[in-house]
mmCIF file of C-alpha atoms and ligand atoms in Angstrom:
data_model
loop_
_atom_site.group_PDB
_atom_site.id
_atom_site.type_symbol
_atom_site.label_atom_id
_atom_site.label_comp_id
_atom_site.label_asym_id
_atom_site.label_seq_id
_atom_site.Cartn_x
_atom_site.Cartn_y
_atom_site.Cartn_z
ATOM 1 C CA UNK A 1 -26.651 13.392 -34.775
ATOM 2 C CA UNK A 2 -25.115 15.300 -31.846
ATOM 3 C CA UNK A 3 -25.064 18.790 -33.345
ATOM 4 C CA UNK A 4 -25.645 20.557 -30.029
ATOM 5 C CA UNK A 5 -22.621 21.312 -27.899
ATOM 6 C CA UNK A 6 -22.517 18.966 -24.937
ATOM 7 C CA UNK A 7 -21.627 21.978 -22.827
ATOM 8 C CA UNK A 8 -24.960 23.698 -23.559
ATOM 9 C CA UNK A 9 -26.645 25.233 -20.518
ATOM 10 C CA UNK A 10 -29.823 26.724 -21.908
ATOM 11 C CA UNK A 11 -32.927 28.454 -20.695
ATOM 12 C CA UNK A 12 -36.079 28.069 -22.791
ATOM 13 C CA UNK A 13 -38.141 31.179 -22.168
ATOM 14 C CA UNK A 14 -41.651 31.897 -23.414
ATOM 15 C CA UNK A 15 -45.308 32.144 -22.548
ATOM 16 C CA UNK A 16 -47.409 29.123 -21.535
ATOM 17 C CA UNK A 17 -48.073 27.095 -24.689
ATOM 18 C CA UNK A 18 -45.168 28.556 -26.681
ATOM 19 C CA UNK A 19 -43.803 25.031 -27.285
ATOM 20 C CA UNK A 20 -40.908 24.980 -24.790
ATOM 21 C CA UNK A 21 -41.727 21.516 -23.456
ATOM 22 C CA UNK A 22 -42.362 20.011 -26.909
ATOM 23 C CA UNK A 23 -38.989 21.219 -28.208
ATOM 24 C CA UNK A 24 -37.009 20.545 -25.013
ATOM 25 C CA UNK A 25 -38.124 16.890 -25.011
ATOM 26 C CA UNK A 26 -37.136 16.538 -28.662
ATOM 27 C CA UNK A 27 -33.691 18.126 -28.220
ATOM 28 C CA UNK A 28 -33.010 16.072 -25.083
ATOM 29 C CA UNK A 29 -33.858 12.867 -26.975
ATOM 30 C CA UNK A 30 -31.518 13.809 -29.850
ATOM 31 C CA UNK A 31 -28.483 14.825 -27.783
ATOM 32 C CA UNK A 32 -27.258 13.941 -24.345
ATOM 33 C CA UNK A 33 -28.397 16.684 -22.024
ATOM 34 C CA UNK A 34 -30.754 16.880 -19.062
ATOM 35 C CA UNK A 35 -34.242 18.295 -19.671
ATOM 36 C CA UNK A 36 -35.171 20.076 -16.458
ATOM 37 C CA UNK A 37 -38.827 21.120 -16.526
ATOM 38 C CA UNK A 38 -39.988 22.758 -13.301
ATOM 39 C CA UNK A 39 -43.617 22.210 -14.339
ATOM 40 C CA UNK A 40 -43.019 18.443 -14.817
ATOM 41 C CA UNK A 41 -41.108 18.232 -11.524
ATOM 42 C CA UNK A 42 -43.954 19.930 -9.663
ATOM 43 C CA UNK A 43 -46.583 17.722 -11.340
ATOM 44 C CA UNK A 44 -44.594 14.648 -10.234
ATOM 45 C CA UNK A 45 -44.608 15.964 -6.656
ATOM 46 C CA UNK A 46 -48.377 16.548 -6.861
ATOM 47 C CA UNK A 47 -48.929 13.016 -8.223
ATOM 48 C CA UNK A 48 -46.749 11.543 -5.440
ATOM 49 C CA UNK A 49 -48.755 13.461 -2.800
ATOM 50 C CA UNK A 50 -45.586 14.900 -1.242
ATOM 51 C CA UNK A 51 -45.562 17.927 1.047
ATOM 52 C CA UNK A 52 -44.080 20.030 -1.783
ATOM 53 C CA UNK A 53 -46.780 18.751 -4.151
ATOM 54 C CA UNK A 54 -49.536 19.658 -1.675
ATOM 55 C CA UNK A 55 -48.112 23.180 -1.300
ATOM 56 C CA UNK A 56 -47.704 23.652 -5.055
ATOM 57 C CA UNK A 57 -51.073 22.278 -6.234
ATOM 58 C CA UNK A 58 -53.285 25.230 -5.340
ATOM 59 C CA UNK A 59 -50.882 27.705 -6.963
ATOM 60 C CA UNK A 60 -50.674 25.597 -10.119
ATOM 61 C CA UNK A 61 -54.406 24.938 -10.453
ATOM 62 C CA UNK A 62 -55.070 28.666 -10.067
ATOM 63 C CA UNK A 63 -52.497 29.530 -12.745
ATOM 64 C CA UNK A 64 -50.258 31.311 -10.223
ATOM 65 C CA UNK A 65 -46.529 30.879 -9.700
ATOM 66 C CA UNK A 66 -45.238 28.666 -6.894
ATOM 67 C CA UNK A 67 -43.200 30.811 -4.432
ATOM 68 C CA UNK A 68 -39.656 31.627 -5.526
ATOM 69 C CA UNK A 69 -37.874 30.113 -2.504
ATOM 70 C CA UNK A 70 -39.485 26.689 -3.106
ATOM 71 C CA UNK A 71 -38.667 26.672 -6.829
ATOM 72 C CA UNK A 72 -35.126 28.011 -6.468
ATOM 73 C CA UNK A 73 -34.232 25.292 -3.932
ATOM 74 C CA UNK A 74 -35.772 22.608 -6.169
ATOM 75 C CA UNK A 75 -33.764 23.722 -9.244
ATOM 76 C CA UNK A 76 -30.501 24.172 -7.353
ATOM 77 C CA UNK A 77 -30.788 20.594 -6.045
ATOM 78 C CA UNK A 78 -31.634 19.304 -9.525
ATOM 79 C CA UNK A 79 -28.730 20.917 -11.410
ATOM 80 C CA UNK A 80 -26.279 19.414 -8.916
ATOM 81 C CA UNK A 81 -27.338 15.863 -9.862
ATOM 82 C CA UNK A 82 -24.781 13.848 -11.873
ATOM 83 C CA UNK A 83 -26.813 13.747 -15.127
ATOM 84 C CA UNK A 84 -26.946 17.572 -15.201
ATOM 85 C CA UNK A 85 -23.235 18.214 -14.670
ATOM 86 C CA UNK A 86 -22.328 18.688 -18.338
ATOM 87 C CA UNK A 87 -25.353 20.130 -20.079
ATOM 88 C CA UNK A 88 -29.001 20.937 -19.525
ATOM 89 C CA UNK A 89 -32.093 22.763 -20.737
ATOM 90 C CA UNK A 90 -34.100 24.655 -18.138
ATOM 91 C CA UNK A 91 -37.720 24.612 -19.315
ATOM 92 C CA UNK A 92 -39.998 26.914 -17.274
ATOM 93 C CA UNK A 93 -37.266 28.352 -15.043
ATOM 94 C CA UNK A 94 -36.473 31.130 -14.346
ATOM 95 C CA UNK A 95 -39.783 32.967 -14.610
ATOM 96 C CA UNK A 96 -39.284 35.836 -12.170
ATOM 97 C CA UNK A 97 -36.407 38.262 -11.698
ATOM 98 C CA UNK A 98 -35.485 36.798 -8.253
ATOM 99 C CA UNK A 99 -35.287 33.335 -9.902
ATOM 100 C CA UNK A 100 -33.023 34.693 -12.683
ATOM 101 C CA UNK A 101 -30.762 36.378 -10.144
ATOM 102 C CA UNK A 102 -30.586 33.204 -8.042
ATOM 103 C CA UNK A 103 -29.641 31.197 -11.150
ATOM 104 C CA UNK A 104 -26.870 33.684 -11.963
ATOM 105 C CA UNK A 105 -25.538 33.326 -8.425
ATOM 106 C CA UNK A 106 -25.558 29.510 -8.678
ATOM 107 C CA UNK A 107 -23.630 29.535 -11.969
ATOM 108 C CA UNK A 108 -20.352 31.286 -12.497
ATOM 109 C CA UNK A 109 -17.408 31.464 -14.877
ATOM 110 C CA UNK A 110 -17.198 28.473 -17.190
ATOM 111 C CA UNK A 111 -20.513 27.152 -15.874
ATOM 112 C CA UNK A 112 -22.491 30.247 -16.949
ATOM 113 C CA UNK A 113 -25.527 30.094 -19.237
ATOM 114 C CA UNK A 114 -24.666 29.483 -22.890
ATOM 115 C CA UNK A 115 -28.083 30.275 -24.429
ATOM 116 C CA UNK A 116 -31.387 31.845 -23.458
ATOM 117 C CA UNK A 117 -33.888 31.133 -26.204
ATOM 118 C CA UNK A 118 -37.152 33.050 -26.349
ATOM 119 C CA UNK A 119 -40.032 31.236 -28.076
ATOM 120 C CA UNK A 120 -42.135 34.016 -29.632
ATOM 121 C CA UNK A 121 -45.813 33.164 -30.295
ATOM 122 C CA UNK A 122 -48.786 35.597 -30.493
ATOM 123 C CA UNK A 123 -51.098 35.394 -27.482
ATOM 124 C CA UNK A 124 -54.176 34.507 -29.579
ATOM 125 C CA UNK A 125 -52.370 31.349 -30.775
ATOM 126 C CA UNK A 126 -51.337 30.355 -27.238
ATOM 127 C CA UNK A 127 -54.915 30.009 -25.998
ATOM 128 C CA UNK A 128 -55.754 27.510 -28.757
ATOM 129 C CA UNK A 129 -52.583 25.522 -28.085
ATOM 130 C CA UNK A 130 -53.241 25.274 -24.343
ATOM 131 C CA UNK A 131 -56.918 24.400 -24.548
ATOM 132 C CA UNK A 132 -56.236 21.623 -27.087
ATOM 133 C CA UNK A 133 -53.155 20.159 -25.378
ATOM 134 C CA UNK A 134 -53.280 16.570 -24.179
ATOM 135 C CA UNK A 135 -50.444 14.877 -22.263
ATOM 136 C CA UNK A 136 -49.730 11.156 -21.975
ATOM 137 C CA UNK A 137 -50.272 9.973 -18.410
ATOM 138 C CA UNK A 138 -47.642 7.241 -18.888
ATOM 139 C CA UNK A 139 -44.696 8.647 -20.922
ATOM 140 C CA UNK A 140 -45.377 12.405 -20.729
ATOM 141 C CA UNK A 141 -45.503 12.909 -24.530
ATOM 142 C CA UNK A 142 -47.253 16.143 -25.506
ATOM 143 C CA UNK A 143 -50.044 16.099 -28.123
ATOM 144 C CA UNK A 144 -52.682 18.478 -29.405
ATOM 145 C CA UNK A 145 -56.189 17.561 -30.511
ATOM 146 C CA UNK A 146 -55.743 19.478 -33.797
ATOM 147 C CA UNK A 147 -52.077 20.443 -34.279
ATOM 148 C CA UNK A 148 -50.527 17.137 -33.208
ATOM 149 C CA UNK A 149 -53.326 14.578 -32.962
ATOM 150 C CA UNK A 150 -52.788 10.930 -32.077
ATOM 151 C CA UNK A 151 -54.024 8.229 -34.469
ATOM 152 C CA UNK A 152 -56.602 7.087 -31.911
ATOM 153 C CA UNK A 153 -58.208 9.921 -29.886
ATOM 154 C CA UNK A 154 -57.245 9.798 -26.202
ATOM 155 C CA UNK A 155 -54.471 7.208 -26.683
ATOM 156 C CA UNK A 156 -50.746 7.977 -26.910
ATOM 157 C CA UNK A 157 -49.157 6.900 -30.226
ATOM 158 C CA UNK A 158 -45.831 6.273 -28.500
ATOM 159 C CA UNK A 159 -46.773 4.037 -25.585
ATOM 160 C CA UNK A 160 -50.560 3.456 -25.661
ATOM 161 C CA UNK A 161 -51.008 5.450 -22.440
ATOM 162 C CA UNK A 162 -54.151 7.437 -21.674
ATOM 163 C CA UNK A 163 -54.087 11.112 -22.698
ATOM 164 C CA UNK A 164 -55.177 13.642 -20.090
ATOM 165 C CA UNK A 165 -55.861 17.367 -20.059
ATOM 166 C CA UNK A 166 -53.795 19.317 -17.522
ATOM 167 C CA UNK A 167 -55.864 20.829 -14.709
ATOM 168 C CA UNK A 168 -54.336 24.269 -15.450
ATOM 169 C CA UNK A 169 -55.394 24.121 -19.112
ATOM 170 C CA UNK A 170 -58.964 25.157 -18.197
ATOM 171 C CA UNK A 171 -60.058 28.614 -19.553
ATOM 172 C CA UNK A 172 -59.935 30.448 -16.161
ATOM 173 C CA UNK A 173 -56.441 29.143 -15.364
ATOM 174 C CA UNK A 174 -55.158 29.844 -18.899
ATOM 175 C CA UNK A 175 -56.182 33.514 -18.583
ATOM 176 C CA UNK A 176 -54.431 33.810 -15.229
ATOM 177 C CA UNK A 177 -51.250 32.105 -16.494
ATOM 178 C CA UNK A 178 -51.003 34.495 -19.442
ATOM 179 C CA UNK A 179 -51.501 37.465 -17.109
ATOM 180 C CA UNK A 180 -48.790 36.141 -14.749
ATOM 181 C CA UNK A 181 -46.484 35.643 -17.743
ATOM 182 C CA UNK A 182 -46.981 39.248 -18.878
ATOM 183 C CA UNK A 183 -46.405 40.766 -15.441
ATOM 184 C CA UNK A 184 -43.761 38.493 -13.884
ATOM 185 C CA UNK A 185 -41.930 36.582 -16.616
ATOM 186 C CA UNK A 186 -41.777 38.898 -19.643
ATOM 187 C CA UNK A 187 -39.394 41.326 -17.806
ATOM 188 C CA UNK A 188 -36.776 38.557 -18.122
ATOM 189 C CA UNK A 189 -36.516 39.305 -21.839
ATOM 190 C CA UNK A 190 -34.899 42.678 -21.056
ATOM 191 C CA UNK A 191 -32.820 41.079 -18.272
ATOM 192 C CA UNK A 192 -31.232 38.581 -20.682
ATOM 193 C CA UNK A 193 -31.108 41.007 -23.620
ATOM 194 C CA UNK A 194 -28.986 43.324 -21.460
ATOM 195 C CA UNK A 195 -26.667 40.389 -20.735
ATOM 196 C CA UNK A 196 -26.427 39.672 -24.494
ATOM 197 C CA UNK A 197 -27.428 36.016 -24.229
ATOM 198 C CA UNK A 198 -31.000 36.279 -25.549
ATOM 199 C CA UNK A 199 -31.869 34.651 -28.880
ATOM 200 C CA UNK A 200 -35.373 34.802 -30.311
ATOM 201 C CA UNK A 201 -37.091 32.127 -32.349
ATOM 202 C CA UNK A 202 -40.366 32.528 -34.248
ATOM 203 C CA UNK A 203 -42.184 29.599 -32.645
ATOM 204 C CA UNK A 204 -45.444 30.218 -34.510
ATOM 205 C CA UNK A 205 -44.418 27.736 -37.202
ATOM 206 C CA UNK A 206 -44.624 23.974 -37.448
ATOM 207 C CA UNK A 207 -42.830 21.992 -34.705
ATOM 208 C CA UNK A 208 -40.363 20.565 -37.296
ATOM 209 C CA UNK A 209 -39.390 24.005 -38.611
ATOM 210 C CA UNK A 210 -38.988 25.341 -35.061
ATOM 211 C CA UNK A 211 -36.859 22.322 -34.108
ATOM 212 C CA UNK A 212 -34.465 22.766 -37.047
ATOM 213 C CA UNK A 213 -33.978 26.447 -36.305
ATOM 214 C CA UNK A 214 -33.518 25.718 -32.614
ATOM 215 C CA UNK A 215 -30.690 23.278 -33.320
ATOM 216 C CA UNK A 216 -28.974 25.903 -35.467
ATOM 217 C CA UNK A 217 -29.277 28.489 -32.687
ATOM 218 C CA UNK A 218 -27.891 26.060 -30.107
ATOM 219 C CA UNK A 219 -24.849 25.011 -32.111
HETATM 220 P P1 AP5 B 301 -45.243 24.675 -16.800
HETATM 221 O O1 AP5 B 301 -45.528 23.238 -16.926
HETATM 222 O O2 AP5 B 301 -43.841 25.151 -16.935
HETATM 223 O O3 AP5 B 301 -46.192 25.431 -17.789
HETATM 224 P P2 AP5 B 301 -45.952 26.686 -18.736
HETATM 225 O O4 AP5 B 301 -44.715 27.457 -18.660
HETATM 226 O O5 AP5 B 301 -47.204 27.424 -18.505
HETATM 227 O O6 AP5 B 301 -45.725 26.073 -20.095
HETATM 228 P P3 AP5 B 301 -46.563 25.013 -20.755
HETATM 229 O O7 AP5 B 301 -46.147 23.645 -20.324
HETATM 230 O O8 AP5 B 301 -48.022 25.344 -20.597
HETATM 231 O O9 AP5 B 301 -46.225 25.312 -22.308
HETATM 232 P P4 AP5 B 301 -45.016 24.912 -23.222
HETATM 233 O O10 AP5 B 301 -44.359 26.155 -23.709
HETATM 234 O O11 AP5 B 301 -44.146 23.864 -22.607
HETATM 235 O O12 AP5 B 301 -45.846 24.321 -24.435
HETATM 236 P P5 AP5 B 301 -45.982 22.802 -24.968
HETATM 237 O O13 AP5 B 301 -44.719 22.366 -25.599
HETATM 238 O O14 AP5 B 301 -46.597 21.919 -23.928
HETATM 239 O O15 AP5 B 301 -45.733 25.235 -15.391
HETATM 240 C C1 AP5 B 301 -46.997 24.856 -14.859
HETATM 241 C C2 AP5 B 301 -47.191 25.540 -13.509
HETATM 242 O O16 AP5 B 301 -46.152 25.116 -12.585
HETATM 243 C C3 AP5 B 301 -47.072 27.080 -13.513
HETATM 244 O O17 AP5 B 301 -48.280 27.719 -13.871
HETATM 245 C C4 AP5 B 301 -46.670 27.358 -12.059
HETATM 246 O O18 AP5 B 301 -47.764 27.254 -11.182
HETATM 247 C C5 AP5 B 301 -45.714 26.194 -11.756
HETATM 248 N N1 AP5 B 301 -44.328 26.529 -12.099
HETATM 249 C C6 AP5 B 301 -43.541 25.911 -13.026
HETATM 250 N N2 AP5 B 301 -42.332 26.488 -13.082
HETATM 251 C C7 AP5 B 301 -42.345 27.493 -12.163
HETATM 252 C C8 AP5 B 301 -41.398 28.471 -11.786
HETATM 253 N N3 AP5 B 301 -40.176 28.542 -12.352
HETATM 254 N N4 AP5 B 301 -41.743 29.364 -10.829
HETATM 255 C C9 AP5 B 301 -42.962 29.303 -10.213
HETATM 256 N N5 AP5 B 301 -43.914 28.410 -10.556
HETATM 257 C C10 AP5 B 301 -43.619 27.514 -11.518
HETATM 258 O O19 AP5 B 301 -47.051 23.042 -26.155
HETATM 259 C C11 AP5 B 301 -48.386 23.441 -25.884
HETATM 260 C C12 AP5 B 301 -49.331 22.811 -26.924
HETATM 261 O O20 AP5 B 301 -49.027 23.346 -28.204
HETATM 262 C C13 AP5 B 301 -49.184 21.285 -27.060
HETATM 263 O O21 AP5 B 301 -50.442 20.730 -27.253
HETATM 264 C C14 AP5 B 301 -48.305 21.092 -28.308
HETATM 265 O O22 AP5 B 301 -48.619 19.891 -28.969
HETATM 266 C C15 AP5 B 301 -48.674 22.317 -29.132
HETATM 267 N N6 AP5 B 301 -47.540 22.831 -29.900
HETATM 268 C C16 AP5 B 301 -46.243 22.929 -29.482
HETATM 269 N N7 AP5 B 301 -45.482 23.462 -30.445
HETATM 270 C C17 AP5 B 301 -46.318 23.731 -31.496
HETATM 271 C C18 AP5 B 301 -46.123 24.308 -32.782
HETATM 272 N N8 AP5 B 301 -44.907 24.725 -33.193
HETATM 273 N N9 AP5 B 301 -47.191 24.444 -33.594
HETATM 274 C C19 AP5 B 301 -48.417 24.035 -33.187
HETATM 275 N N10 AP5 B 301 -48.669 23.483 -31.978
HETATM 276 C C20 AP5 B 301 -47.629 23.329 -31.136
#
């Protein structure tokens, strides 16, 4: 069911917990495009104990953004890889104006962004989503203790892996992440609105309803 253009080059924009990762994984499984999540890439670096992971960990655990130069280099390298030549979803990037400007400079003409989709969710809902999120340590599937529970608590329905809570889903870090979103990332809405590529989706509905509307927007 490949309803999404294979030339799609999308940005999923929204606050922490808005459902960007949940929907990006689902779209990327349904159609052939690369799901590029800067959060997942950084968590892999942390797990591998790399130099980049060591640098990034304290920013991430404190709910702060990793410095722009580090992130921009990481994304530029990633979108040059063969699997990302035709189509991709950027999930969690850009989230500052310098990152958005760097992305614009990296893309030009026919390779420009095709969609920027803003996942709108009230802040009060986000806190509940983040504090109840659980992620599979083996396959990366995203669950929620109430909204999307697994059949057996703590065990992934897909692969049987152990479910873990992200270290930045603690209350202190959640508050900081929402504050950082308001001050540093929300200005991107005006940036992309001015460029007439912004589309908004009411993401405070069930994941299935959001997914169907997302596919329509991306066609
Ligand atoms: P990152 O991993 O990108 O985190 P985030 O943007 O804060 O987004 P989240 O992953 O928290 O939320 P999401 O929108 O993907 O929601 P999800 O689908 O999981 O970044 C982590 C850290 O890395 C940053 O804080 C920063 O330090 C660093 N970083 C990353 N990118 C960076 C960048 N560009 N620049 C600098 N630093 C960067 O859903 C959340 C929960 O809600 C789940 O439990 C899910 O099951 C549930 N849910 C989803 N959809 C629904 C729905 N429709 N209804 C009910 N529940 C739902």
